Structure formats: C-alpha cells, structure tokens
C-alpha cells in the first residue's frame, strides 16, 4: 500500500472535519433558535471527535501526536477544502454549507467503510452512523425553509449559488488520486461526486430551490494543495491560542 | 506462586463483568456500561492478565475518558494489578446492544430507549420514539441533537411534554 498517498487522503479528511468543526462551534450561543444553537454545537463536537480519530490513524502511521498536528501547523500545511474555512456568514450560508458538505461526507465515509486499509474502514463504519444525523438535520431545514417564504427561498438560493463553487472544491484531486484508487483505499473523487450530485438533487427537488447547471460552475480548487483563503490563518491562530501558550502542558 | 494457586486467585470473566456493573455512564447514572454495550469484552489470559475492551457510543463523546478511568479504578479496587483497558473501534457501537435491563434503566432516567432496528437506521427509525412519561407513540422528533451527543429531542403530542431519547445508531 502506498503510505504517502494514504496519509495525503487522511490529512484531507481530518483537516476538513477539524476546521468545519471549529466553524460550527462559532454558532454556540448565536443560533437563530435554541435547537439550532445545540445542533451546530453538537455537530462541532462530533466533527472534532472525527478529526481526532483520523489524526490518530495518522499518528499510528508515524505522524506527530494529534494535538501537535492540529494546533501547530500553519495554513499552507493544511489540506482542507476552502469551503470549510469560510466564516460562518449568515444562517442561510451556514445551513447550505452544512447541507452540501455533510451529504458528501456521509457518502465518502460510506465508501470508505469498505476501504482496503482496515483501520480507516473501521473509523468510517463508526463515523457514517453519526453523520446520518447531520444529513437528517440539514435535509429537515433545507426542505422546511426551501418551501417557506419568498425571502427564505431567496436567501437560500443566493447561498446555494455562492457556495457551490467551493463545494465542488471538495472533490479536488491530488497527485495521489490514482494510487488511492489502485490500492483500493477509496474509489475516487469522481465516483463520490456523482453520488453526491444525485443525493443533493433528490432533496433540492422537494424544495423551491434550483440547483444551477454544474457544468457552468467553476470549482474553487487549491485547498487540497495548501492554498487557502485569508480566513484560515486567523482561524488557526484563534483555535491554537491556548495550546501554543504552553505546548508541553499536561491537559 | 505456583500455577495452581494462580488460577485459584485469578478472577474469571463473569466475576469481572459483575464488578463492572457498578460503572455507569457519568451523564446517565442509572445505566451501567455493561448494559449500554460499551464494555464489549473481558479476557483473562492464562497468566491472569486482564484485558477489557470498550467502544465509544459516539466518537466525540467527552465522557469516554472518565468511563475508562472508572473501569480502571474498579479493577484496582478488586486487587487486579495487571490489566489493560482498550478503546476499540473494531465493531462500531450499535444501539441494538443496549440490554433489556439497560432499556429499563434509561426509562428510569426518563430517557426514551433507542428503538431496535434491523441494522439499517433510516428516517422512520430516527423519528420514532416512545414517550418515557406516558408511553404514547404519538410523538414528534424536534431535533436530532440534544444536551449530549447521544440524545435527540422529541415532543409528546399526548402528554404535551418534551422528552429526550437515547439515539438509535
């Protein structure tokens, strides 16, 4: 098995979960209703737990401790997609990002549940059960608000149009794509993207929202190769502020 | 110590499982980790070395470290000195593993037990909950997220009270 390719995939998975987990936590205390406050905070907690499982797999492959990996790297060393690092914006944006992202993640971990790399398959089988709740949550609100008032529909449609280019960045390939597929670690980004498109289309068809023709949308790539927006470094500085005061402290 | 004395003093699996019944979920003190299906296996090697295998209900559960420490404390209290408590994802935790006694314990804490499923947790399963106060099935899922990762918020249309459910996974 190509370990370099495997690590590349694990970093992409783990960094996405860590950064979106941190962004979700920013809704703590600010949710439009109490249940949403709790939902985004719970999803934040889940995603941090998921990143820990994935960083632990990397640690077992010889990378540094999970805390060190999470809290001491700078933006160019992160492999997350730019989608997850964008600020939380308004609720419409956060909901649409959550919808587009979690559909992809649930399918991704369903595919990884049969990965040839058994430790990853075990983690994937665990995570997919939890991600189901994230998708259920996103679908509930997209369906409810996407069929409600004109204002709500317009806000969600705007968010969908603006977020799609970044969401397509989730499927950015790296130079290890062929090795990952050949080794049976993961069936590949094209397969995932096709499943994702079918999955989100089914839900959107039950709303007044329109999915733009994806062939007209230019994906925002770069995140998988360490190219990020100006929003990631301040997020990392804030997230790691306490850890970096004393990296040797015993928690 | 010769071999026969050793085997006399080494506790067996059933005994250890009985000891571990006192270890409860720190946030649901009525239910033991054995009944919750969190303690998966206990092995006693020929040389008396004890291995306890645990698995988390939810991977981000902050109570897991406390549960592990509680298990270690109980083993020490019973004089077990050579042991390992492993956290394993070998089999992903399933809410079907909650025992009948565990379900009764959840109810005693006014939590609706997770419905038993056929291996596939679909929307019907996620939305279904029996009110722990009046037993009604005329209930509505309010939010799949509650005060802890393992709980969802439901509402009873008969006794008109909100209640929490231990989520099916």
Short mmCIF file of C-alpha atoms in Angstrom, two decimals:
data_model
loop_
_atom_site.label_atom_id
_atom_site.label_comp_id
_atom_site.label_asym_id
_atom_site.label_seq_id
_atom_site.Cartn_x
_atom_site.Cartn_y
_atom_site.Cartn_z
CA UNK A 1 0.00 0.00 0.00
CA UNK A 2 1.21 3.50 -0.90
CA UNK A 3 1.59 5.12 2.54
CA UNK A 4 2.28 8.60 1.18
CA UNK A 5 -0.99 8.51 -0.77
CA UNK A 6 -2.87 7.14 2.24
CA UNK A 7 -1.54 9.91 4.50
CA UNK A 8 -2.49 12.52 1.91
CA UNK A 9 -6.08 11.25 1.97
CA UNK A 10 -6.19 11.09 5.78
CA UNK A 11 -4.95 14.67 6.12
CA UNK A 12 -7.64 15.87 3.71
CA UNK A 13 -10.36 14.05 5.68
CA UNK A 14 -9.10 15.07 9.12
CA UNK A 15 -8.45 18.72 8.28
CA UNK A 16 -11.92 19.14 6.76
CA UNK A 17 -13.54 17.76 9.92
CA UNK A 18 -11.37 19.84 12.27
CA UNK A 19 -11.88 23.15 10.50
CA UNK A 20 -15.61 22.80 9.85
CA UNK A 21 -15.98 21.55 13.42
CA UNK A 22 -14.35 24.76 14.62
CA UNK A 23 -16.54 26.91 12.36
CA UNK A 24 -19.71 25.10 13.55
CA UNK A 25 -18.72 25.81 17.16
CA UNK A 26 -18.88 29.54 16.40
CA UNK A 27 -22.70 29.19 16.34
CA UNK A 28 -22.57 28.31 20.04
CA UNK A 29 -24.75 30.95 21.72
CA UNK A 30 -25.70 32.60 18.41
CA UNK A 31 -28.13 30.11 16.82
CA UNK A 32 -31.38 31.58 15.49
CA UNK A 33 -33.28 29.28 17.88
CA UNK A 34 -32.07 27.25 20.85
CA UNK A 35 -32.33 23.93 18.99
CA UNK A 36 -30.05 25.23 16.22
CA UNK A 37 -27.57 26.52 18.76
CA UNK A 38 -27.46 22.98 20.18
CA UNK A 39 -27.41 21.31 16.74
CA UNK A 40 -24.41 23.24 15.39
CA UNK A 41 -22.56 22.83 18.69
CA UNK A 42 -23.27 19.07 18.68
CA UNK A 43 -22.09 18.72 15.10
CA UNK A 44 -18.97 20.69 16.07
CA UNK A 45 -18.28 18.21 18.87
CA UNK A 46 -18.87 15.24 16.53
CA UNK A 47 -16.54 16.64 13.90
CA UNK A 48 -13.76 17.33 16.40
CA UNK A 49 -14.16 13.72 17.58
CA UNK A 50 -13.96 12.55 13.96
CA UNK A 51 -10.79 14.57 13.32
CA UNK A 52 -9.23 13.05 16.45
CA UNK A 53 -9.93 9.52 15.17
CA UNK A 54 -8.37 10.39 11.81
CA UNK A 55 -5.32 12.17 13.29
CA UNK A 56 -4.85 9.09 15.49
CA UNK A 57 -4.67 6.94 12.34
CA UNK A 58 -2.01 9.33 11.02
CA UNK A 59 -0.14 9.13 14.33
CA UNK A 60 -0.15 5.33 14.04
CA UNK A 61 1.44 5.80 10.60
CA UNK A 62 4.29 7.80 12.13
CA UNK A 63 2.95 11.38 12.10
CA UNK A 64 3.10 13.60 15.21
CA UNK A 65 0.60 13.48 18.10
CA UNK A 66 -2.98 14.56 17.19
CA UNK A 67 -2.77 17.77 19.27
CA UNK A 68 0.56 18.71 17.71
CA UNK A 69 -0.77 18.12 14.21
CA UNK A 70 -3.99 20.02 14.90
CA UNK A 71 -2.55 23.00 16.75
CA UNK A 72 0.95 23.71 15.47
CA UNK A 73 0.63 23.80 11.68
CA UNK A 74 0.04 26.97 9.69
CA UNK A 75 -2.39 27.49 6.81
CA UNK A 76 -0.13 26.31 3.93
CA UNK A 77 0.27 22.95 5.71
CA UNK A 78 -3.48 22.34 5.88
CA UNK A 79 -5.22 20.15 3.29
CA UNK A 80 -8.82 21.17 3.97
CA UNK A 81 -11.00 22.45 1.18
CA UNK A 82 -11.62 26.21 1.16
CA UNK A 83 -15.35 25.51 1.70
CA UNK A 84 -14.86 24.63 5.36
CA UNK A 85 -12.69 27.62 6.29
CA UNK A 86 -15.08 30.36 5.11
CA UNK A 87 -16.56 32.40 8.01
CA UNK A 88 -20.00 31.29 9.23
CA UNK A 89 -21.73 34.22 7.50
CA UNK A 90 -25.48 34.23 7.99
CA UNK A 91 -27.58 31.20 8.88
CA UNK A 92 -28.57 30.61 5.24
CA UNK A 93 -24.91 30.24 4.24
CA UNK A 94 -24.04 28.00 7.20
CA UNK A 95 -27.06 25.79 6.53
CA UNK A 96 -26.27 25.41 2.82
CA UNK A 97 -22.59 24.72 3.52
CA UNK A 98 -23.60 22.11 6.10
CA UNK A 99 -26.06 20.54 3.60
CA UNK A 100 -23.55 20.37 0.72
CA UNK A 101 -20.66 19.25 2.93
CA UNK A 102 -22.40 16.61 5.04
CA UNK A 103 -24.04 14.88 2.08
CA UNK A 104 -20.54 14.49 0.63
CA UNK A 105 -19.05 13.34 3.95
CA UNK A 106 -21.73 10.74 4.65
CA UNK A 107 -21.23 9.24 1.17
CA UNK A 108 -17.45 9.50 1.49
CA UNK A 109 -17.41 7.51 4.73
CA UNK A 110 -19.93 5.01 3.37
CA UNK A 111 -17.46 4.37 0.52
CA UNK A 112 -14.54 4.24 2.96
CA UNK A 113 -16.36 1.65 5.09
CA UNK A 114 -15.08 -0.99 2.67
CA UNK A 115 -11.60 0.53 2.28
CA UNK A 116 -8.71 -1.88 1.83
CA UNK A 117 -7.00 -0.04 4.71
CA UNK A 118 -8.85 -1.74 7.57
CA UNK A 119 -8.12 0.85 10.33
CA UNK A 120 -9.71 3.54 8.12
CA UNK A 121 -12.63 1.24 7.26
CA UNK A 122 -13.28 0.77 10.99
CA UNK A 123 -13.30 4.52 11.65
CA UNK A 124 -15.54 5.06 8.59
CA UNK A 125 -18.07 2.48 9.80
CA UNK A 126 -18.22 4.36 13.10
CA UNK A 127 -18.48 7.86 11.60
CA UNK A 128 -21.13 7.15 8.98
CA UNK A 129 -23.70 6.30 11.67
CA UNK A 130 -23.10 9.67 13.30
CA UNK A 131 -23.05 11.62 10.03
CA UNK A 132 -26.54 10.34 9.25
CA UNK A 133 -27.85 12.68 11.93
CA UNK A 134 -26.00 15.61 10.36
CA UNK A 135 -27.61 14.90 6.99
CA UNK A 136 -31.03 14.41 8.57
CA UNK A 137 -30.65 17.80 10.26
CA UNK A 138 -29.56 19.57 7.06
CA UNK A 139 -32.34 17.98 4.97
CA UNK A 140 -35.01 18.91 7.51
CA UNK A 141 -34.17 22.60 7.41
CA UNK A 142 -33.42 22.84 3.70
CA UNK A 143 -36.80 21.25 2.95
CA UNK A 144 -38.67 23.34 5.51
CA UNK A 145 -37.11 26.72 4.69
CA UNK A 146 -36.76 25.94 0.99
CA UNK A 147 -40.56 25.68 0.70
CA UNK A 148 -41.49 28.54 3.03
CA UNK A 149 -41.48 32.31 2.41
CA UNK A 150 -40.12 34.10 -0.64
CA UNK A 151 -37.48 35.75 1.49
CA UNK A 152 -36.24 32.43 2.90
CA UNK A 153 -36.14 30.82 -0.53
CA UNK A 154 -34.24 33.77 -1.98
CA UNK A 155 -31.70 33.74 0.85
CA UNK A 156 -31.10 30.01 0.45
CA UNK A 157 -30.88 30.25 -3.34
CA UNK A 158 -28.27 33.03 -3.06
CA UNK A 159 -26.32 30.98 -0.54
CA UNK A 160 -26.52 27.91 -2.79
CA UNK A 161 -25.27 29.81 -5.85
CA UNK A 162 -22.38 31.35 -3.90
CA UNK A 163 -21.38 28.16 -2.07
CA UNK A 164 -21.45 25.67 -4.96
CA UNK A 165 -18.05 26.61 -6.46
CA UNK A 166 -16.46 25.98 -3.06
CA UNK A 167 -18.45 22.76 -2.52
CA UNK A 168 -17.10 21.41 -5.81
CA UNK A 169 -13.65 22.01 -4.33
CA UNK A 170 -14.40 19.05 -2.03
CA UNK A 171 -13.69 16.77 -4.99
CA UNK A 172 -10.34 18.30 -5.91
CA UNK A 173 -7.90 15.54 -6.78
CA UNK A 174 -4.32 15.35 -5.68
CA UNK A 175 -1.37 13.70 -7.40
CA UNK A 176 -2.13 10.61 -5.29
CA UNK A 177 -5.62 10.01 -6.70
CA UNK A 178 -4.64 7.11 -8.95
CA UNK A 179 -2.64 5.35 -6.23
CA UNK A 180 -5.52 5.67 -3.75
CA UNK A 181 -7.93 4.08 -6.23
CA UNK A 182 -5.45 1.41 -7.39
CA UNK A 183 -4.78 0.35 -3.81
CA UNK A 184 -8.48 0.03 -3.09
CA UNK A 185 -8.27 2.66 -0.32
CA UNK A 186 -11.02 4.83 -1.82
CA UNK A 187 -12.99 4.60 -5.11
CA UNK A 188 -12.06 8.17 -6.01
CA UNK A 189 -13.41 11.73 -6.14
CA UNK A 190 -15.31 11.29 -9.44
CA UNK A 191 -17.33 8.40 -8.02
CA UNK A 192 -18.05 10.38 -4.86
CA UNK A 193 -19.05 13.50 -6.79
CA UNK A 194 -21.55 11.54 -8.93
CA UNK A 195 -23.18 10.04 -5.84
CA UNK A 196 -23.21 13.44 -4.12
CA UNK A 197 -24.92 15.14 -7.04
CA UNK A 198 -27.67 12.51 -7.05
CA UNK A 199 -28.07 12.77 -3.28
CA UNK A 200 -28.40 16.58 -3.04
CA UNK A 201 -30.58 16.73 -6.17
CA UNK A 202 -33.16 14.43 -4.56
CA UNK A 203 -33.56 16.78 -1.61
CA UNK A 204 -33.47 20.01 -3.61
CA UNK A 205 -36.19 18.63 -5.92
CA UNK A 206 -38.52 18.71 -2.91
CA UNK A 207 -37.96 22.47 -2.46
CA UNK A 208 -38.36 25.66 -4.48
CA UNK A 209 -34.59 25.88 -4.84
CA UNK A 210 -32.86 25.33 -8.14
CA UNK A 211 -29.55 23.60 -8.50
CA UNK A 212 -27.51 25.55 -11.08
CA UNK A 213 -26.12 23.55 -14.00
CA UNK A 214 -22.84 22.32 -12.55
CA UNK A 215 -21.11 22.45 -15.95
CA UNK A 216 -21.39 26.25 -15.72
CA UNK A 217 -19.86 26.42 -12.24
CA UNK A 218 -16.07 26.73 -11.96
CA UNK A 219 -14.87 24.78 -8.89
CA UNK A 220 -12.66 26.58 -6.38
CA UNK A 221 -9.59 24.37 -6.06
CA UNK A 222 -6.35 24.81 -4.12
CA UNK A 223 -7.26 23.81 -0.58
CA UNK A 224 -6.04 20.23 -1.00
CA UNK A 225 -2.64 21.65 -2.01
CA UNK A 226 -2.29 24.15 0.82
CA UNK A 227 -3.70 27.20 -0.97
CA UNK A 228 -6.21 28.88 1.28
CA UNK A 229 -8.32 32.00 1.68
CA UNK A 230 -7.28 34.78 4.04
CA UNK A 231 -9.77 33.35 6.55
CA UNK A 232 -7.87 30.18 7.52
CA UNK A 233 -4.78 31.57 9.28
CA UNK A 234 -6.77 33.80 11.72
CA UNK A 235 -8.98 30.77 12.49
CA UNK A 236 -5.90 28.64 13.24
CA UNK A 237 -4.38 31.39 15.41
CA UNK A 238 -7.57 31.60 17.46
CA UNK A 239 -8.07 27.84 17.67
CA UNK A 240 -4.49 27.21 18.84
CA UNK A 241 -4.07 30.30 21.04
CA UNK A 242 -4.25 28.48 24.37
CA UNK A 243 -2.35 25.38 23.20
CA UNK A 244 0.52 27.47 21.90
CA UNK A 245 0.93 29.28 25.26
CA UNK A 246 2.47 26.08 26.57
CA UNK A 247 2.59 23.18 24.09
CA UNK A 248 4.07 20.87 26.76
CA UNK A 249 1.26 21.44 29.28
CA UNK A 250 -0.49 18.30 30.55
CA UNK A 251 -4.26 18.69 29.99
CA UNK B 1 3.27 -18.52 43.33
CA UNK B 2 2.81 -21.80 41.52
CA UNK B 3 0.38 -22.30 38.67
CA UNK B 4 -2.48 -23.86 40.65
CA UNK B 5 -2.52 -21.09 43.27
CA UNK B 6 -2.51 -18.56 40.47
CA UNK B 7 -5.55 -19.96 38.74
CA UNK B 8 -7.40 -20.04 42.05
CA UNK B 9 -6.80 -16.35 42.72
CA UNK B 10 -7.31 -15.06 39.17
CA UNK B 11 -10.87 -13.77 38.67
CA UNK B 12 -12.81 -15.11 35.73
CA UNK B 13 -14.64 -13.13 33.07
CA UNK B 14 -18.09 -13.46 34.67
CA UNK B 15 -16.79 -12.18 38.01
CA UNK B 16 -15.13 -9.18 36.42
CA UNK B 17 -18.30 -8.34 34.47
CA UNK B 18 -20.22 -8.39 37.76
CA UNK B 19 -17.72 -5.95 39.29
CA UNK B 20 -18.01 -3.67 36.29
CA UNK B 21 -21.78 -3.39 36.70
CA UNK B 22 -21.17 -0.51 39.13
CA UNK B 23 -19.54 1.59 36.40
CA UNK B 24 -22.25 3.82 34.97
CA UNK B 25 -22.49 6.45 32.27
CA UNK B 26 -21.44 9.66 34.11
CA UNK B 27 -24.32 11.52 32.47
CA UNK B 28 -26.93 8.75 32.87
CA UNK B 29 -26.13 7.31 36.31
CA UNK B 30 -28.93 4.71 36.15
CA UNK B 31 -27.35 2.67 33.33
CA UNK B 32 -24.20 0.55 33.55
CA UNK B 33 -21.61 0.44 30.78
CA UNK B 34 -22.15 -3.31 30.52
CA UNK B 35 -25.87 -2.82 29.84
CA UNK B 36 -25.14 0.04 27.44
CA UNK B 37 -22.96 -2.28 25.35
CA UNK B 38 -19.93 -0.04 25.84
CA UNK B 39 -17.93 -2.78 27.53
CA UNK B 40 -17.55 -5.28 24.71
CA UNK B 41 -15.37 -8.00 26.10
CA UNK B 42 -13.29 -9.10 29.06
CA UNK B 43 -10.42 -11.51 28.57
CA UNK B 44 -8.39 -13.18 31.28
CA UNK B 45 -5.15 -14.64 29.97
CA UNK B 46 -3.57 -17.82 31.39
CA UNK B 47 -1.13 -15.68 33.37
CA UNK B 48 -4.02 -13.67 34.90
CA UNK B 49 -3.55 -10.57 32.75
CA UNK B 50 -6.95 -8.85 32.29
CA UNK B 51 -7.96 -7.03 29.10
CA UNK B 52 -11.17 -5.02 28.97
CA UNK B 53 -12.29 -3.88 25.52
CA UNK B 54 -14.56 -0.83 25.33
CA UNK B 55 -16.06 1.04 22.39
CA UNK B 56 -17.45 4.60 22.37
CA UNK B 57 -21.16 5.23 21.71
CA UNK B 58 -20.28 8.41 19.79
CA UNK B 59 -16.71 9.07 18.71
CA UNK B 60 -16.69 12.64 20.07
CA UNK B 61 -18.13 11.63 23.46
CA UNK B 62 -16.18 13.57 26.12
CA UNK B 63 -17.23 11.10 28.84
CA UNK B 64 -15.22 8.22 27.36
CA UNK B 65 -12.04 9.09 29.29
CA UNK B 66 -13.98 9.19 32.56
CA UNK B 67 -15.57 5.83 31.81
CA UNK B 68 -12.19 4.28 31.07
CA UNK B 69 -10.76 5.67 34.33
CA UNK B 70 -13.77 4.33 36.26
CA UNK B 71 -13.21 0.87 34.80
CA UNK B 72 -9.52 1.02 35.76
CA UNK B 73 -10.42 2.16 39.29
CA UNK B 74 -12.86 -0.73 39.82
CA UNK B 75 -10.28 -3.27 38.62
CA UNK B 76 -7.71 -1.86 41.07
CA UNK B 77 -10.22 -1.86 43.93
CA UNK B 78 -10.66 -5.61 43.39
CA UNK B 79 -6.94 -6.19 43.53
CA UNK B 80 -6.32 -6.56 39.80
CA UNK B 81 -2.92 -5.06 39.14
CA UNK B 82 -2.04 -6.26 35.68
CA UNK B 83 -4.60 -5.11 33.17
CA UNK B 84 -5.23 -3.05 30.02
CA UNK B 85 -8.38 -1.15 29.13
CA UNK B 86 -8.56 -0.83 25.36
CA UNK B 87 -10.70 1.61 23.41
CA UNK B 88 -11.52 -0.19 20.18
CA UNK B 89 -13.46 0.62 17.01
CA UNK B 90 -13.26 -2.97 15.81
CA UNK B 91 -17.04 -3.10 15.78
CA UNK B 92 -18.93 0.21 15.59
CA UNK B 93 -21.26 0.57 18.59
CA UNK B 94 -24.89 -0.25 17.86
CA UNK B 95 -27.82 0.89 20.00
CA UNK B 96 -29.21 -2.65 19.49
CA UNK B 97 -26.58 -3.73 22.01
CA UNK B 98 -28.38 -1.97 24.88
CA UNK B 99 -29.74 -4.80 27.04
CA UNK B 100 -33.32 -5.10 28.34
CA UNK B 101 -32.03 -4.07 31.75
CA UNK B 102 -30.28 -1.12 30.09
CA UNK B 103 -33.50 -0.05 28.40
CA UNK B 104 -35.34 -0.13 31.72
CA UNK B 105 -32.52 1.91 33.28
CA UNK B 106 -32.77 4.54 30.54
CA UNK B 107 -36.52 4.78 31.15
CA UNK B 108 -35.87 5.20 34.87
CA UNK B 109 -33.83 8.27 33.91
CA UNK B 110 -36.81 9.47 31.79
CA UNK B 111 -34.95 8.77 28.56
CA UNK B 112 -36.71 7.01 25.71
CA UNK B 113 -34.67 3.91 24.80
CA UNK B 114 -33.42 3.60 21.19
CA UNK B 115 -35.81 1.54 19.02
CA UNK B 116 -34.35 -1.80 17.95
CA UNK B 117 -33.56 -1.77 14.22
CA UNK B 118 -32.63 -4.32 11.56
CA UNK B 119 -29.13 -2.96 11.01
CA UNK B 120 -30.24 -0.04 8.88
CA UNK B 121 -31.11 3.20 10.66
CA UNK B 122 -33.45 5.02 8.27
CA UNK B 123 -35.59 8.10 8.74
CA UNK B 124 -38.53 6.12 10.17
CA UNK B 125 -36.28 4.70 12.86
CA UNK B 126 -34.72 8.08 13.63
CA UNK B 127 -38.11 9.77 14.02
CA UNK B 128 -39.67 7.06 16.16
CA UNK B 129 -39.68 7.43 19.93
CA UNK B 130 -41.94 6.29 22.72
CA UNK B 131 -42.72 8.90 25.37
CA UNK B 132 -40.95 7.85 28.59
CA UNK B 133 -43.55 9.69 30.66
CA UNK B 134 -46.88 8.37 29.35
CA UNK B 135 -45.83 5.61 26.92
CA UNK B 136 -47.51 7.27 23.91
CA UNK B 137 -46.16 6.66 20.40
CA UNK B 138 -47.82 9.83 19.13
CA UNK B 139 -44.58 11.81 19.28
CA UNK B 140 -42.60 14.16 17.04
CA UNK B 141 -38.84 14.48 16.52
CA UNK B 142 -37.93 18.08 17.36
CA UNK B 143 -34.19 17.93 16.81
CA UNK B 144 -31.71 15.10 16.22
CA UNK B 145 -29.36 16.91 18.63
CA UNK B 146 -29.84 17.24 22.37
CA UNK B 147 -27.86 18.07 25.51
CA UNK B 148 -25.33 15.29 24.80
CA UNK B 149 -24.22 13.69 21.53
CA UNK B 150 -26.19 10.52 22.27
CA UNK B 151 -29.56 12.23 22.79
CA UNK B 152 -32.25 13.60 20.48
CA UNK B 153 -35.14 15.93 21.38
CA UNK B 154 -38.71 14.71 20.89
CA UNK B 155 -42.16 16.02 21.84
CA UNK B 156 -45.13 14.00 23.07
CA UNK B 157 -48.39 15.09 21.42
CA UNK B 158 -50.45 13.33 24.11
CA UNK B 159 -48.97 14.43 27.41
CA UNK B 160 -47.59 17.56 25.72
CA UNK B 161 -44.13 17.43 27.15
CA UNK B 162 -40.75 17.47 25.58
CA UNK B 163 -38.53 14.47 26.27
CA UNK B 164 -35.13 13.12 25.30
CA UNK B 165 -34.31 9.89 23.54
CA UNK B 166 -31.12 7.85 23.50
CA UNK B 167 -30.40 7.92 19.76
CA UNK B 168 -30.55 4.79 17.63
CA UNK B 169 -27.26 4.16 15.80
#
